[in-house]
Structures are given as structure tokens and as C-alpha cells.
Coordinates of C-alpha atoms in Angstrom, one line a residue:
Chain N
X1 CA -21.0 95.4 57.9
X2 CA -20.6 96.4 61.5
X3 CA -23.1 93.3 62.1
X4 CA -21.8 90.9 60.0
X5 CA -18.9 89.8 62.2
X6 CA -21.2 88.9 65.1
X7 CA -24.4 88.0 63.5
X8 CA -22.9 85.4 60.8
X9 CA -25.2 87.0 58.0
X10 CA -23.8 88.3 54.8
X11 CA -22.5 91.9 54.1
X12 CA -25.4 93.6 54.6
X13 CA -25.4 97.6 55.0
X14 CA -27.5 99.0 57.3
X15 CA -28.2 102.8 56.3
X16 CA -29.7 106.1 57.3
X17 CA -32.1 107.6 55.4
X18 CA -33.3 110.6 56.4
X19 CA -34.3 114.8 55.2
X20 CA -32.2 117.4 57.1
X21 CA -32.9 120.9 57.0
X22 CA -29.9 122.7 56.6
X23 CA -29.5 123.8 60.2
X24 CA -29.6 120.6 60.6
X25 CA -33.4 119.6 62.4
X26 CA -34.8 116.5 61.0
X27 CA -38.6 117.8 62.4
X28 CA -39.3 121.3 63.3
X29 CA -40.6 122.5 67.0
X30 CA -44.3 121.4 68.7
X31 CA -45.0 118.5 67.1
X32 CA -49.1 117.8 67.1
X33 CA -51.4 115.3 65.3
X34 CA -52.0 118.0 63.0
X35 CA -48.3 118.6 62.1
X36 CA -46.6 115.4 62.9
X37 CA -43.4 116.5 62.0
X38 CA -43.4 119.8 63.7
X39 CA -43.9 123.3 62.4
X40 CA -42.4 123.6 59.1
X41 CA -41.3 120.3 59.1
X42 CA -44.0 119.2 56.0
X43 CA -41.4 121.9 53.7
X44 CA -38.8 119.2 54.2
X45 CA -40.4 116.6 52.5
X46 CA -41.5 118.5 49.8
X47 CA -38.8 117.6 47.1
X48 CA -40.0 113.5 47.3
X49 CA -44.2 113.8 47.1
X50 CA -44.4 114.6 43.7
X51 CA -41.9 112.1 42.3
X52 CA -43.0 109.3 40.0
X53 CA -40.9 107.1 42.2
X54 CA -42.5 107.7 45.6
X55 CA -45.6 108.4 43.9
X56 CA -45.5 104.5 42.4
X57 CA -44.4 103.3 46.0
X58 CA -47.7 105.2 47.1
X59 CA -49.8 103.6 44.5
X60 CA -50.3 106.0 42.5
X61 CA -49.4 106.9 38.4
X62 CA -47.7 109.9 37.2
X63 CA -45.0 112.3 38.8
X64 CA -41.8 113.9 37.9
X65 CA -39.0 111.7 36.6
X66 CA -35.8 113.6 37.7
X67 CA -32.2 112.3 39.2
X68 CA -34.5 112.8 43.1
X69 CA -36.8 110.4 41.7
X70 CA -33.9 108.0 40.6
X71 CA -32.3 108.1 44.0
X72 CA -35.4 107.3 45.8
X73 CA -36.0 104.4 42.9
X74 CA -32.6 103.2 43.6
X75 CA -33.0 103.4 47.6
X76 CA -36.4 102.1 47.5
X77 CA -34.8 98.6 45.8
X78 CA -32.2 98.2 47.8
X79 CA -34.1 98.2 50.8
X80 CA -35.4 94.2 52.5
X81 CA -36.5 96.1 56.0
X82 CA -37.7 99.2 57.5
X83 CA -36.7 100.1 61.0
X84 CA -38.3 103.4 62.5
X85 CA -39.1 105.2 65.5
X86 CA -42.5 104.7 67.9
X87 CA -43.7 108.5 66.2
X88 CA -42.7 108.2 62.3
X89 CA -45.0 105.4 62.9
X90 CA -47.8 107.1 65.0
X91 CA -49.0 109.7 66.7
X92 CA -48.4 108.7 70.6
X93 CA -45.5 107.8 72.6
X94 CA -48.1 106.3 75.5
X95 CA -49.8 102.9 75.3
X96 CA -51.3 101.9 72.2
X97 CA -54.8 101.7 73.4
X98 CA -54.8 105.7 74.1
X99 CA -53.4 106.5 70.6
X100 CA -55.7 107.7 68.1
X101 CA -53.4 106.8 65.2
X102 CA -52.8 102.9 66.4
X103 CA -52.4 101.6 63.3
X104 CA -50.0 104.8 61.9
X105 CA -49.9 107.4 59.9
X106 CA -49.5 105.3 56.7
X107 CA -52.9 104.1 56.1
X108 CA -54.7 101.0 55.2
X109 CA -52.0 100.1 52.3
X110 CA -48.6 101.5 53.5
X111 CA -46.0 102.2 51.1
X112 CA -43.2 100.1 52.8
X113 CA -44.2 96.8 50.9
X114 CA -42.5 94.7 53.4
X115 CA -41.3 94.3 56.9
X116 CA -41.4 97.3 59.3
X117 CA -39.4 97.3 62.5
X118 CA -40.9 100.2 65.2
X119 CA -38.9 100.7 68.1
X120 CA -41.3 100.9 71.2
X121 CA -41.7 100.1 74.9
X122 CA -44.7 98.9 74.2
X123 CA -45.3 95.1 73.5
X124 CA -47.9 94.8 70.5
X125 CA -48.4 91.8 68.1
X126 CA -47.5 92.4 64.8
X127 CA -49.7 94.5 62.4
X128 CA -50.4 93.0 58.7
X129 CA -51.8 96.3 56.3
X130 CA -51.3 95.5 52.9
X131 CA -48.0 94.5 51.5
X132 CA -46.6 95.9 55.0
X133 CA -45.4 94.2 58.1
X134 CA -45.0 95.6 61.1
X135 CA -43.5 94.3 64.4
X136 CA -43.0 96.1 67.3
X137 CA -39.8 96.0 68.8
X138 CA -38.2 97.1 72.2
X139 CA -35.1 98.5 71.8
X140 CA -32.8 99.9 68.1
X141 CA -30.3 97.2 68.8
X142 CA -32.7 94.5 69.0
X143 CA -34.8 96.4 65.8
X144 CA -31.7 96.2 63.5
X145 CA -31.0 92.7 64.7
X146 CA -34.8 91.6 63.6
X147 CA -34.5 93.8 60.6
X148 CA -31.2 92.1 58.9
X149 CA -32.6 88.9 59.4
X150 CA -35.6 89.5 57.6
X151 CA -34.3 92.0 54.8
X152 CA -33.4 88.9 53.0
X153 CA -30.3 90.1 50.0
X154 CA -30.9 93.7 50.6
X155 CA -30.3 96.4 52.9
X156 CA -31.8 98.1 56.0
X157 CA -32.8 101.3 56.1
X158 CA -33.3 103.3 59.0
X159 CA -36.0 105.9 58.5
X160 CA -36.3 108.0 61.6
X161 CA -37.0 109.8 63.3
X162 CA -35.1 112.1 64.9
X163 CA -34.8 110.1 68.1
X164 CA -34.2 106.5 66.4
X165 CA -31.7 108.0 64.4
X166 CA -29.9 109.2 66.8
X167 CA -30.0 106.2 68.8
X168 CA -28.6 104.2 65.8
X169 CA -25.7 106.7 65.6
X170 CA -24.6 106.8 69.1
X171 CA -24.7 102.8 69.0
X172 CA -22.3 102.3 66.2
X173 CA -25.1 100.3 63.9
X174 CA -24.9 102.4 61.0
X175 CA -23.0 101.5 57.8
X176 CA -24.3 104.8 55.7
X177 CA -25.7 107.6 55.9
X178 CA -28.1 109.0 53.5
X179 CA -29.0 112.9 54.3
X180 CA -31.3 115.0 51.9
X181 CA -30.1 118.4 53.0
X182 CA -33.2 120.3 52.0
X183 CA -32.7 123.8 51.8
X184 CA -35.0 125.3 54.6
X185 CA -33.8 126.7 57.7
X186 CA -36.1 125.8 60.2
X187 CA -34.7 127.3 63.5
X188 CA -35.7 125.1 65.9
X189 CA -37.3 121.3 66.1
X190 CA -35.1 118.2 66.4
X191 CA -31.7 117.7 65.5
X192 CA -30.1 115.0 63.9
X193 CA -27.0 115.5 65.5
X194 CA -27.9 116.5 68.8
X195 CA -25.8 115.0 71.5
X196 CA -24.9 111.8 68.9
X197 CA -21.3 111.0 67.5
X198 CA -21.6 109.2 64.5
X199 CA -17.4 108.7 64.5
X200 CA -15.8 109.4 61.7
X201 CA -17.2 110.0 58.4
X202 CA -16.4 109.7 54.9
X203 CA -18.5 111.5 52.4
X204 CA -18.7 109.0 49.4
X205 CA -21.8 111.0 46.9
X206 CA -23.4 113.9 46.3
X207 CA -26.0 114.5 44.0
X208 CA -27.5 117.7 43.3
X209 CA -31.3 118.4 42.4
X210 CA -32.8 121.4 42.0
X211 CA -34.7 120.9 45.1
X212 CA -32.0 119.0 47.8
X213 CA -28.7 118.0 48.0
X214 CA -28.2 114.2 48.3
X215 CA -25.0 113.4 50.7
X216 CA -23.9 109.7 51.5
X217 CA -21.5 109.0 54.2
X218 CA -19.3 106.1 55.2
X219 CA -19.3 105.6 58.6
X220 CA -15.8 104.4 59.8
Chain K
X1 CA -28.4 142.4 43.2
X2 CA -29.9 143.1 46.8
X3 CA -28.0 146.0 46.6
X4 CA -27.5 147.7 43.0
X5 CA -31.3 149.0 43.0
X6 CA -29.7 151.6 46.4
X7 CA -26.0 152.4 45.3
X8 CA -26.1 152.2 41.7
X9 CA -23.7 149.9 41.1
X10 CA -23.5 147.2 38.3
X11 CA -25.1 143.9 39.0
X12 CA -22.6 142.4 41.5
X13 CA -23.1 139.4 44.1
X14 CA -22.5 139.2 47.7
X15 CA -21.7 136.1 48.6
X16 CA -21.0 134.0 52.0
X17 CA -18.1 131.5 51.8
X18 CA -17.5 129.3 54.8
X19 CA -17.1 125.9 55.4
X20 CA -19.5 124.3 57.8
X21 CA -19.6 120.9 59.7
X22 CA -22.8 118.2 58.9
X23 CA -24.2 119.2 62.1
X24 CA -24.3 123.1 61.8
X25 CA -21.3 124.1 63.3
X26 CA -18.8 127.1 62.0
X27 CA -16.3 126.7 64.8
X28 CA -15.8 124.4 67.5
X29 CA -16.3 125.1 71.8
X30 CA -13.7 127.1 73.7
X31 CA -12.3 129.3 70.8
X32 CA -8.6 130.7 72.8
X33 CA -5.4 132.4 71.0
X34 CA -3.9 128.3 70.0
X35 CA -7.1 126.9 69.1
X36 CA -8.8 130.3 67.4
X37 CA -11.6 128.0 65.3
X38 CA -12.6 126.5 68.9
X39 CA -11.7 122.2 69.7
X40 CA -12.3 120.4 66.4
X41 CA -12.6 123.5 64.3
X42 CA -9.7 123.6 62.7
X43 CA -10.4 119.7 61.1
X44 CA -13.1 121.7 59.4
X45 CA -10.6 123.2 56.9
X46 CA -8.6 120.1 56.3
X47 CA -9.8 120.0 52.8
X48 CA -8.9 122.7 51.7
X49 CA -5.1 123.3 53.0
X50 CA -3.3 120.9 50.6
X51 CA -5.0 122.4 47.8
X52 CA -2.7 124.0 44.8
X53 CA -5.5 126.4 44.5
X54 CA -4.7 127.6 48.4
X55 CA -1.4 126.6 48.4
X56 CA -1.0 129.2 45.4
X57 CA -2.9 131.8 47.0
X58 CA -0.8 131.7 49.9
X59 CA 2.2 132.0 48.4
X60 CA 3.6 127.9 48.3
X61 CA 4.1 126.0 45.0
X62 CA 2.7 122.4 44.7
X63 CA -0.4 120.8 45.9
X64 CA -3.1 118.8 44.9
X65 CA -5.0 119.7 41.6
X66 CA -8.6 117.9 42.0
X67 CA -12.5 119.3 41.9
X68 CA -11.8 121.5 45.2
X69 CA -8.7 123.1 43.7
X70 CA -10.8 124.0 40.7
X71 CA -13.5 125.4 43.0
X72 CA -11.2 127.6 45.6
X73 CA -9.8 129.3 42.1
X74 CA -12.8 130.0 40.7
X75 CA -14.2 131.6 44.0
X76 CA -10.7 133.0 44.3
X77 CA -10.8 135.1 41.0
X78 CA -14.5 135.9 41.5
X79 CA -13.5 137.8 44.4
X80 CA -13.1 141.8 44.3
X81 CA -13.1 142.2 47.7
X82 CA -13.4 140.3 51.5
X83 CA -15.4 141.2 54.7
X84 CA -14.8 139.1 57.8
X85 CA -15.7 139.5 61.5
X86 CA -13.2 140.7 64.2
X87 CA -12.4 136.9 65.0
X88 CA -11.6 135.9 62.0
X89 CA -8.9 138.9 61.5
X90 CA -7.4 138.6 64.5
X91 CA -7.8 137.2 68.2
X92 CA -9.4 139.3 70.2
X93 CA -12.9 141.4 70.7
X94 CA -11.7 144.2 73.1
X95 CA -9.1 147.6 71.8
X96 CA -6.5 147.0 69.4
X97 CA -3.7 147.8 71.8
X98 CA -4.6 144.5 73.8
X99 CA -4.7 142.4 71.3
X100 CA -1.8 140.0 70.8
X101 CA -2.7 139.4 67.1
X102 CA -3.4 143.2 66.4
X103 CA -2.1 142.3 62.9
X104 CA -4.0 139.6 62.1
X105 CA -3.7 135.8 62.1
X106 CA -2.4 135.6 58.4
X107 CA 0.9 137.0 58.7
X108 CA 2.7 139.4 56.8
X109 CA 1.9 138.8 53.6
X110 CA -1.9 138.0 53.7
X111 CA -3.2 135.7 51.2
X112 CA -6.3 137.8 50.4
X113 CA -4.4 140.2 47.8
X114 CA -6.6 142.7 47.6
X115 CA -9.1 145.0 50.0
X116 CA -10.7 143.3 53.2
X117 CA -13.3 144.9 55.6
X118 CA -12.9 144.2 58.5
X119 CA -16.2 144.9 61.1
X120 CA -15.2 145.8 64.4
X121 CA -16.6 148.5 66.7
X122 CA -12.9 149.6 67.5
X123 CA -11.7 152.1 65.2
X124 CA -8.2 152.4 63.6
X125 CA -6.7 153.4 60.5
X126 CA -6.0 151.1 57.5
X127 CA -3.8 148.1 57.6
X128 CA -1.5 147.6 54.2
X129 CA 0.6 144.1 54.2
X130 CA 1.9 142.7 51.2
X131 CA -0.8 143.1 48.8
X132 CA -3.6 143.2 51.2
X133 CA -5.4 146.1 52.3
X134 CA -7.2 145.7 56.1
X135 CA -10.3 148.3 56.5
X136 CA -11.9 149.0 59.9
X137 CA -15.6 149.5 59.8
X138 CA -17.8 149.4 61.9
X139 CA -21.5 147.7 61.2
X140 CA -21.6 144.9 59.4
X141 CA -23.8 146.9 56.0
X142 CA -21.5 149.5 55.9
X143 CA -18.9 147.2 55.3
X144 CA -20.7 145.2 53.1
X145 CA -21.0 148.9 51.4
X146 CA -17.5 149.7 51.4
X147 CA -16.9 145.8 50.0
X148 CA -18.9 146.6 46.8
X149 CA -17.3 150.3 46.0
X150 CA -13.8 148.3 46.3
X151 CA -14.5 145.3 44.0
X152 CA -14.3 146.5 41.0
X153 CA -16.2 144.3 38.5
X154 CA -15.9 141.2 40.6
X155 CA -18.2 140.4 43.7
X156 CA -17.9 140.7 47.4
X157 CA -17.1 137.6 49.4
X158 CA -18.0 137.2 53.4
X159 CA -15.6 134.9 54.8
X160 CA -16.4 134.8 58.2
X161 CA -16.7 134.0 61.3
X162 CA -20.1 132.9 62.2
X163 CA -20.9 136.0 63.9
X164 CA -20.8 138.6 60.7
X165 CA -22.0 135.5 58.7
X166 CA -25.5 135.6 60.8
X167 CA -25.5 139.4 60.8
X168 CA -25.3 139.3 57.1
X169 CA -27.6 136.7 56.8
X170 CA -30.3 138.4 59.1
X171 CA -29.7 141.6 57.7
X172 CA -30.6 140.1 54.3
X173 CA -27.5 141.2 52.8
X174 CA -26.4 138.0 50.6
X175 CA -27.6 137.0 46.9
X176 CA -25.6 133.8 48.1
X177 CA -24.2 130.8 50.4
X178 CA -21.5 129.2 49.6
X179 CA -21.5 126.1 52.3
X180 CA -18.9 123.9 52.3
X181 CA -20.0 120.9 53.9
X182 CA -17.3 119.3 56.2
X183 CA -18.0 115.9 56.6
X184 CA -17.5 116.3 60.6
X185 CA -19.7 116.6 63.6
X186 CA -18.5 118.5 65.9
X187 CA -21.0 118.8 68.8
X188 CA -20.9 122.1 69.8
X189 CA -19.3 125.6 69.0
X190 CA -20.5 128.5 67.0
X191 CA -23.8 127.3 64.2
X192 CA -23.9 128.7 61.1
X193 CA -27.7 129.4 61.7
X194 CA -28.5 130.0 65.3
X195 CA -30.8 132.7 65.2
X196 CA -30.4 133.4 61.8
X197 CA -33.3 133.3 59.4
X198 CA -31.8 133.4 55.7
X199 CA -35.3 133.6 53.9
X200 CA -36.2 131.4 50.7
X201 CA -33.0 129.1 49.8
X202 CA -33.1 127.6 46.3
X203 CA -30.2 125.3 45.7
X204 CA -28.5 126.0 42.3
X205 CA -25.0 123.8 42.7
X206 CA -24.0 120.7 44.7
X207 CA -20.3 119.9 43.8
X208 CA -18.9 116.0 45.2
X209 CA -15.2 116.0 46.3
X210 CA -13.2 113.4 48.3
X211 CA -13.6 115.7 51.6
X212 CA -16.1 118.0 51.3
X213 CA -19.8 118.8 49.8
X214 CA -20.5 122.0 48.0
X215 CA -23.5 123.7 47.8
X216 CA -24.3 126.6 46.9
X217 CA -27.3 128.4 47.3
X218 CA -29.3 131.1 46.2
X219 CA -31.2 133.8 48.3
X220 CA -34.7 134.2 47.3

């Protein structure tokens, strides 16, 4: 929406998706290769791996049908492009030759199943694994930009981290937010919200699960 | 329940009620005698001042009869009896005879209707005004002690501020958070959760409104 005027492509909504504990860290503190996503950050993510939902998008049968596995159903097919940060994607925030996780954490056959937009300073060709695309991209503004274009009739979703997220707040390219308050308190780790001002905010669903609460904003 | 196996009493629940922003906050920066819930604070409680439910409570007729009226009744008549921090009673933190709100910010007629506990390391005798019964204790457990002896058969409600809501929190003194999730970010003020460390949180309620997410969880 917040594109549309300048970028002549249809209303498109470009949306946050992201788990927050409830103190409101998106990772927890000293993140490692061992524990990507800090120390205790794993717990947040525990309400979506054993969904049938994520579990299909993963490859695999089985899982829990339940109104979490709906909602990642439902965002999964609304989404035409991924747009993450350097570290969601890998391990190293240096040059790509000195990072042992080059081509990411996501394995051989990622779950995206499409185009993947990583913000980085460092130029790289694209990456073909899979289903997946990714293209490296200097710069969220310029990310988003490559990501409407090639979402095609559907939506992009921002996944994080912590720091792309907040970068997309402070710059005003966010239509929605989707938060997954899950109900850990970390204590310390990223915030979501640290030093960003998403402006003003209109909370438009919440869904309750017995494992996280699902709250989408309107950004206004 | 954290309590009845010590005192004996019935099966009652302590509970924490208090409305939070999306990024962690309780009250906003610079808290002074106009601006007691700190710069932005007070937008936290927007949602809930037009309500019939409040508007009843406090003594006004009219209002707006929607899901958050429904929910400040209900947690209205579950409540046998308040305790609040020093802040939240009144404006200051030193003796009684320097403070300019020495009874209270809510006037003459309180809209609590019943007994309150207040925590504050200054003694002073009891407090009766309209209906409402102010108690001086000092330590956050015994007034959480005193709380439960007054309620009767109906449960014990912390209101506030974020201060006695962490010491209750850390002292593991609640069966229950009651969060109401203001769809604001604030910045910067008092969090909810800074230092505190709540234990196991299982979330049993998620209630959508126009304004504000509800959850409610329970202590494990």
C-alpha cells in the first residue's frame, strides 16, 4: 500500500511476520552457530515445528492441525516473496567466503519455495536450492522494492530478524504486522522494538492458541 | 492456589491486571505529578475509559457496551480485594506529609469499592473514602496476605504499577497475568518485565477488541 503510489504496482501488502517473546525480544542474548537465535531463543519457535502446515512446507507428512497451523497455512499462501536479514539467512555478518553457513541455515531444499530477498553488504550472485531463490540485496528499501516486483499477486512478508525488522519499521515499508507473542520471557536478546517507531497502530486480529497469541496490526 | 497450601484459605487466585504497550512498557519516561503514567502512558488506557463497564464503576452512566466492557465487569466482580504500588495510589515515594496527593489520585470517592493494600514502606493508619478502604503495608507478600484475608470468596487483583507488579512477579506470588495489550509503542518508561522472571507462562485466553489484546496467562 505504502508502495503502490510510487512503484505503479497493484495493492500489494507488505507484512511483518515475526515470534515475540513477551518481553518483547525477537532472539534471546549471545547468539552462536550453535544457537542461532540466542539463548532461549529456540523456545520461541516452538509453537510452529510440529504443525502439519510448516511441517508440509518443510517436506514432511504429519503434524498437528490446529487454528496455529491454519494461520501459518493461510500466511504461507499469501506470500509471492521473502525478504530477510544477512543472519536469519546465515551464520556470519563478514564476507561470504569466511562463513561456514554460506549457503544458510535452510538446507539443500529450503522451505521458502520461491524468491528470497537477504539484505547484505555483501554483493553475491544469486543462490538457486530447490524451489528457493535467493538474491542478495544491499539495502531493506531496495529488498522490498525487488521483492514486490517479484511476489507476483501476493504479498511480501518480512521475516526477520530482529535487525531487518526493525529497519523496515523505522522506514515506513510496512503494511502489517504479524506478531506471535509467545509466552516466554526471555530477559535479555533483541528487541523488536528497540529504538524503532512503527507510527501508529491498529490492532485488526487476534487469535488465540493454546501455545501463542496471534496479533495483526495496521500500520497507519 | 500458590498460597492456600500456607494460610488455609479456600482456593482463591491472585491475579496481575495491567495494561501493557506492544513493546513492554507499563508507563511511559519522566513520570511527574501532571503526567503520573510518564509521556505517552496515559494513551495506554485509552481503551478502557469510554467503557460502560468503567464508566459504571466510577460512578458515570453511559458508555460503550462492546467485548472490553464485558471483560472490565467480569474482572470487576471477580475482584475481592486490590493491591497497588505507592505510585499508583498516589504521587509520591517519600513521607505522607510531603506528598501533594496523600489521598490518592482517585478522588474522593474511589472507584475500587472495597479494600485496597497499598505497599509503601511509610506507615500510616487506614484510609476510608466512599466505599473504599486504603491499607498501608509494608512488603509487597504481606500485602498480598492481607489481600486474600479481605476478599472474601472472590480473588485478589494487583493493579499496579510496574514496580509491585515485578515484585510480585519475582516473588512468585501470582496464579495469573492479565496483560492488556495496548496497541502502542512507547519507547521507553517503566517494562513490565525488566528483571522480572515470571516462571512457566501457559496462555489460556486471547480476547480481540477494537483497541486492545487480551491475554491472559497462567503461572506454571
Amino acid at each position: 500500500m505504502i508502495f503502490s503510489a510510487i512503484d505503479g504496482l497493484k495493492d500489494m501488502t507488505t507484512f511483518l511476520n515475526i515470534t515475540m517473546s513477551l518481553d518483547g525480544f525477537v532472539a534471546g542474548p549471545n547468539q552462536t552457530l550453535e544457537e542461532p537465535l540466542g539463548e532461549g531463543g529456540e523456545q520461541l519457535h516452538e509453537w510452529i515445528v510440529g504443525l502439519e502446515s510448516w511441517r508440509a512446507q518443510h517436506g514432511h507428512a504429519g503434524g498437528e492441525s490446529n487454528a496455529d497451523a491454519d494461520l501459518v497455512r493461510e500466511t504461507n499462501e499469501r506470500t509471492g516473496a521473502f525478504v530477510m536479514g544477512r543472519r536469519m539467512f546465515s551464520s556470519g555478518s563478514g564476507p561470504w567466503e569466511d562463513d561456514p553457513k554460506a549457503n544458510g541455515w535452510w538446507g539443500d531444499d529450503p522451505p521458502f519455495d520461491g524468491p528470497v530477498f537477504v539484505v547484505t553488504h555483501h554483493a553475491r550472485e544469486p543462490l538457486v536450492l530447490g524451489t528457493t531463490t535467493y538474491t542478495f540485496v544491499d539495502g531493506i528499501e531496495e529488498a522490498i522494492r525487488q521483492a514486490r516486483e517479484a511476489a507476483g499477486d501476493k504479498d511480501v512478508q518480512i521475516s526477520g530478524g530482529g535487525s531487518v525488522a526493525q529497519q523496515a519499521l523505522n522506514a515506513g515499508l510496512l503494511d502489517e504486522l504479524h506478531i506471535h507473542v509467545a509466552p516466554q520471557v526471555l530477559g535479555g536478546g533483541v528487541r523488536l522494538f528497540e529504538s524503532a517507531d512503527p507510527g501508529t497502530l491498529e490492532l485488526v486480529r487476534a487469535v488465540e492458541s493454546p501455545r501463542v497469541a496471534h496479533l495483526t496490526y495496521r500500520v497507519g
